[in-house]
């Protein structure tokens, strides 16, 4: 015979269980409020101001400002600089990250430090370096002018400066990712008979594709928005060596506020597109 | 395909990972490289595969020198401890990889690849997972896919690096019987690395016991278990108790009391020895007048399945003694913690101290 012993259910007051890591409501409200206020003052207000000022004198003025020949030339130059520097950074970044993450060699730490250099050097100094090297009074100045080559105060200088300030982005994004993934999959590929090239295309790159895209987006945003380094090497020749950020500065200095803000709004739009892309890539990346 | 490793040396800085290692793997056998971590077993496997270079020495495949041959030309199948499946490829494409990267001239057609891959997936009993991705599979399934992928290129030898190391105990056991069966069907020369002595003894035809970059002993599981050549091999192949003493023809006199115990091992009479006894070779009796034994106190009892583990502390030493006795015997003795008993090894294996 068995006897069932029934335990009386304990009548505990029903109370939502608080998570151990949760803060009291007032703390949460305060922190969220502070964060929002900070974002509002430093991001939303300036962003709104750009579009407000750009359109204050009407759509006509806005349209005229962004379609006048000098503005279009600035857009073209900006796109050109990005179109050259981003693919170069892509190739360089992949090569550097591959070397650093997958191989052991002497001087590896030096290479990592060098890749970070553009982050730690002020962009103005970066521009100045190119002036000192390629400018008229610079190391190669004489030789360049003898052969009728112009780098400083011309398009090549702008491209060079842009490459310099953007080159850590792709490599920096890929190195930790590749290091975390290790070399086992590459070893597996080689054992299965894949060549080095096949291993790169079929294993290494597909594994880092989202990180790569992320690095490219960041690098592109910086390439289009760079001011300091480009400003030093550009010479500010309207319609020839002005990028979008430089064009904004010139217009502003000439008190053409509506036009300056209209051009600035193009850059702001670009930033927003970049952010959306970045958020999308980050979500795919996380999967 | 036979493999021969001749006088191979490999150093990493000051650390000798392989110290003059020579080994012959016979055609069609399943060989286990057994040793603790840092013993050089994985390095040896990678040297055979060509994933690691040697400082000196040779690796021969079927009598031909393969030392300078590139990994991709050696036609070996390698199974990694953490599977190393291509995470961005489906299971089907993972297995097909080795066929797809072949040079155009001898790359099979799409239909042939399909047939081959599905055949291999059926072999590892996972054909229903062809369209999944590695992260959707369990550890055991991943390892079987890794094996199918390695077999796809029709390797001359199969090398497995701690193939079951990352799996839980039950799956491990299932997979190792399965691997043994698979090997009996395919007869492909295979070498696998493990630090688990049960795994090595249970699965392999021959076991290579390694320590500190050197091979300690090579033999069938029975040989290495019953006739270990040195104290390391004996200790590594199971739990042991160590007694000190000296030796007298066929008998070891152990402990301060000089308890005589039947002994195996090559030592000279009168020599100081280290005598080892497995826990299941330890006999426990209640202290009685006239009985000899090492006097000890029961510290802890634990019944595990059909046996009872007894932890004992001898009166004259700090080194605990572990005994494993059958349940019925434990019941007869009616031991409780704190009891005094006499410990008597039934037999010991002696090595020079």
Coordinates of N, CA, C and O in Angstrom, one line a residue, chain A residues 180-182 184-196 198-199 201-204 206-207 209, chain B residues 46 51 70-72 76-78 80-88 97-98 100-102 149-150 153:
Chain A
X180 N 40.7 35.3 -34.4 CA 39.7 34.5 -33.6 C 39.4 33.2 -34.4 O 39.1 32.2 -33.8
X181 N 39.3 33.3 -35.7 CA 38.9 32.2 -36.5 C 40.1 31.1 -36.6 O 39.8 30.0 -36.9
X182 N 41.3 31.6 -36.4 CA 42.4 30.6 -36.4 C 42.8 30.1 -37.8 O 42.3 30.7 -38.8
X184 N 42.7 26.7 -38.6 CA 42.3 25.3 -38.9 C 41.6 25.0 -40.2 O 41.8 24.1 -40.9
X185 N 40.7 26.0 -40.5 CA 39.9 25.8 -41.7 C 40.8 25.9 -43.0 O 40.7 25.1 -43.9
X186 N 41.8 26.8 -42.9 CA 42.8 26.9 -44.0 C 43.6 25.6 -44.1 O 43.8 25.1 -45.2
X187 N 44.0 25.1 -42.9 CA 44.7 23.8 -42.9 C 43.9 22.7 -43.5 O 44.4 21.9 -44.4
X188 N 42.6 22.6 -43.2 CA 41.7 21.6 -43.7 C 41.7 21.7 -45.2 O 41.7 20.7 -45.9
X189 N 41.6 23.0 -45.7 CA 41.5 23.2 -47.1 C 42.7 22.7 -47.8 O 42.6 22.0 -48.9
X190 N 43.9 23.0 -47.3 CA 45.1 22.6 -47.9 C 45.3 21.1 -47.9 O 45.7 20.5 -48.9
X191 N 44.9 20.5 -46.8 CA 45.0 19.0 -46.8 C 44.1 18.4 -47.9 O 44.5 17.4 -48.5
X192 N 43.0 19.0 -48.1 CA 42.1 18.5 -49.1 C 42.5 18.8 -50.5 O 41.8 18.5 -51.5
X193 N 43.7 19.5 -50.7 CA 44.3 19.7 -52.0 C 44.1 21.1 -52.5 O 44.5 21.3 -53.7
X194 N 43.6 22.0 -51.8 CA 43.4 23.4 -52.3 C 44.7 24.1 -52.4 O 45.6 24.0 -51.5
X195 N 44.9 24.9 -53.4 CA 46.1 25.8 -53.5 C 45.9 27.0 -52.6 O 44.8 27.2 -52.1
X196 N 47.0 27.8 -52.4 CA 46.9 28.9 -51.6 C 45.8 29.9 -52.1 O 45.1 30.5 -51.3
X198 N 43.2 29.2 -54.0 CA 41.8 28.6 -53.7 C 41.4 28.7 -52.3 O 40.3 29.0 -52.0
X199 N 42.4 28.5 -51.4 CA 42.1 28.6 -50.0 C 41.7 30.1 -49.6 O 40.7 30.3 -48.9
X201 N 40.3 32.3 -51.6 CA 39.0 32.7 -52.2 C 37.8 31.8 -51.7 O 36.7 32.3 -51.6
X202 N 38.1 30.6 -51.4 CA 37.0 29.7 -51.0 C 36.8 29.5 -49.5 O 35.8 29.1 -49.0
X203 N 37.9 29.9 -48.7 CA 37.7 29.7 -47.3 C 37.9 31.0 -46.5 O 37.0 31.4 -45.8
X204 N 39.1 31.6 -46.7 CA 39.4 32.8 -45.8 C 38.5 34.0 -46.1 O 37.9 34.5 -45.2
X206 N 35.4 34.2 -47.7 CA 34.0 34.0 -47.3 C 33.8 34.1 -45.8 O 32.8 34.6 -45.4
X207 N 34.8 33.6 -45.1 CA 34.6 33.7 -43.6 C 34.7 35.1 -43.0 O 34.2 35.3 -41.9
X209 N 33.7 37.9 -44.9 CA 33.1 38.8 -45.8 C 32.3 40.0 -45.1 O 32.4 41.1 -45.6
Chain B
X46 N 51.0 15.8 -37.2 CA 51.0 16.9 -38.1 C 52.2 16.7 -39.0 O 52.2 17.2 -40.2
X51 N 51.7 19.1 -42.2 CA 51.3 20.4 -41.7 C 52.4 21.0 -40.8 O 52.3 22.2 -40.5
X70 N 54.6 18.6 -50.4 CA 53.7 19.5 -49.8 C 52.4 18.8 -49.4 O 52.1 17.8 -49.9
X71 N 51.8 19.4 -48.3 CA 50.6 18.7 -47.7 C 49.6 18.3 -48.8 O 49.1 17.3 -48.8
X72 N 49.4 19.3 -49.8 CA 48.3 19.1 -50.7 C 48.6 17.9 -51.7 O 47.7 17.4 -52.3
X76 N 46.5 12.9 -47.9 CA 46.2 12.3 -46.6 C 44.8 12.9 -46.2 O 44.4 14.0 -46.7
X77 N 44.1 12.1 -45.4 CA 42.8 12.7 -44.9 C 43.1 13.1 -43.5 O 43.8 12.3 -42.7
X78 N 42.7 14.3 -43.1 CA 43.0 14.8 -41.8 C 41.7 15.2 -41.1 O 41.0 16.0 -41.6
X80 N 40.3 17.1 -37.8 CA 40.7 18.0 -36.7 C 39.9 17.8 -35.5 O 38.7 17.5 -35.5
X81 N 40.6 18.1 -34.3 CA 39.9 18.0 -33.1 C 38.6 18.8 -33.0 O 37.6 18.4 -32.5
X82 N 38.7 20.1 -33.5 CA 37.5 20.9 -33.5 C 36.8 21.0 -34.8 O 36.3 22.0 -35.3
X83 N 36.9 19.9 -35.6 CA 36.2 19.6 -36.8 C 36.7 20.4 -38.0 O 36.9 19.9 -39.1
X84 N 36.9 21.8 -37.8 CA 37.4 22.6 -38.8 C 36.5 22.5 -40.1 O 37.0 22.6 -41.2
X85 N 35.2 22.4 -39.9 CA 34.3 22.4 -41.1 C 34.3 23.8 -41.6 O 34.4 24.8 -40.8
X86 N 34.0 24.0 -42.9 CA 34.0 25.3 -43.5 C 32.6 25.9 -43.1 O 31.6 25.4 -43.6
X87 N 32.6 26.9 -42.2 CA 31.4 27.4 -41.6 C 30.4 28.0 -42.6 O 29.2 28.0 -42.4
X88 N 30.9 28.5 -43.7 CA 30.0 29.2 -44.7 C 29.5 28.3 -45.7 O 28.8 28.7 -46.6
X97 N 34.2 19.7 -51.1 CA 35.3 20.7 -51.3 C 36.5 20.1 -52.0 O 37.0 20.6 -52.9
X98 N 36.9 18.9 -51.4 CA 38.2 18.3 -51.9 C 38.1 17.9 -53.4 O 39.1 17.9 -54.1
X100 N 36.0 19.6 -55.6 CA 35.9 20.9 -56.4 C 37.2 21.6 -56.6 O 37.3 22.4 -57.5
X101 N 38.1 21.5 -55.7 CA 39.4 22.2 -55.8 C 40.4 21.5 -56.7 O 41.5 22.0 -56.8
X102 N 40.0 20.3 -57.2 CA 41.0 19.6 -58.0 C 41.2 20.4 -59.3 O 40.3 21.1 -59.8
X149 N 34.3 14.3 -45.2 CA 35.0 15.2 -46.0 C 36.4 14.8 -46.3 O 36.9 14.9 -47.4
X150 N 37.1 14.2 -45.2 CA 38.4 13.7 -45.4 C 38.5 12.5 -46.3 O 39.4 12.4 -47.1
X153 N 38.4 12.7 -50.7 CA 39.5 12.8 -51.7 C 40.3 11.4 -51.8 O 41.4 11.4 -52.4

